[in-house]
Amino acid sequence: MKIKYDEEYENIDGENLNLRRFDKYKYCLFLSDVGENQELFIVEPHWHEWLEIVHITEGEMTVYTPQGETIVHKGNTVVIGMQTLHKIVAETGHYNYQCIHINIGFILQHMSSSLLNDKVFIVQNEEEFQSYCSTLIQLINHDDVYSQLRYKASILNILALCVQETQSDLLDAKDEINDIFSDILFYVSTHYQDNISLQKLSQEFNYTTQHISLLFKKNLNTTYYTYLTKIRLDRAKFLLMTTQKRNLDIAIECGFSNEHSLISHFKKSYHETPSQFRKKHQIKDETIS
């Protein structure tokens, strides 16, 4: 699976597109294309750091995510949230689409990315939404102050409508999402000594590994394995401070595969070996009592 980041926007081949535009500050990228698919056109699973908005003027496509599928008909606009793992399948026949990508950096200046992360939805207020998109496209290469203010206002209005259209879903799903993630964190905190890979969590909670990874990214701004390693290292530090156990025994008890793995992760995180840490921080028996 190819994971795509911001640099993908620098390398899009404009020769294969009907139109490709950046504004000078790269707040947005606008793409449009028209043609005919002789067979199903498939974009393999991937995710973007930027918000993606696709309007279908002609044709039909389906967006697949770990949560399900969203069919985008002619005249529909679909919003694909930041860091949302998705696959796109476009039907055969004539197609015509316009696509806007909004820079995550611009979004973070004005709102929390969690409001639109991991979201895919069909726009309901199509007329108002398209009016803002049309203004954005019209002004994307205008440099005068008046046009730039209207351009930025259009982006903000688009973001506001996106949040408005997902707000009820967010409220309904908030408790469920928090409960699920809390259960995952509790499981990790009580099974860190075991070999709990992402695949293991996926089987335990019946979610894809990609979805679990996105939960950690969205809620803790870290990866699952970084979080797991921190839990293990915190436990190792406690044992180094309060026991005389060997490094090997501590490594196994904390879920590391061997002593070398413990030492390697410890040095990477704390810039000293477990033995050096123990020498400086070990609590003597009389202090404990």
Short mmCIF file of N, CA and C in Angstrom, two decimals, residues 16 88 183 208:
data_model
loop_
_atom_site.label_atom_id
_atom_site.label_comp_id
_atom_site.label_asym_id
_atom_site.label_seq_id
_atom_site.Cartn_x
_atom_site.Cartn_y
_atom_site.Cartn_z
N ASN A 16 -1.30 15.14 -17.85
CA ASN A 16 -2.35 14.13 -17.95
C ASN A 16 -3.68 14.62 -17.41
N ILE A 88 -10.71 4.40 -4.40
CA ILE A 88 -11.70 4.96 -5.33
C ILE A 88 -11.82 4.05 -6.54
N ASP A 183 -11.22 1.56 25.35
CA ASP A 183 -11.08 0.11 25.49
C ASP A 183 -9.75 -0.37 24.91
N THR A 208 -10.05 -2.61 11.31
CA THR A 208 -8.87 -2.79 10.47
C THR A 208 -7.66 -2.16 11.16
#
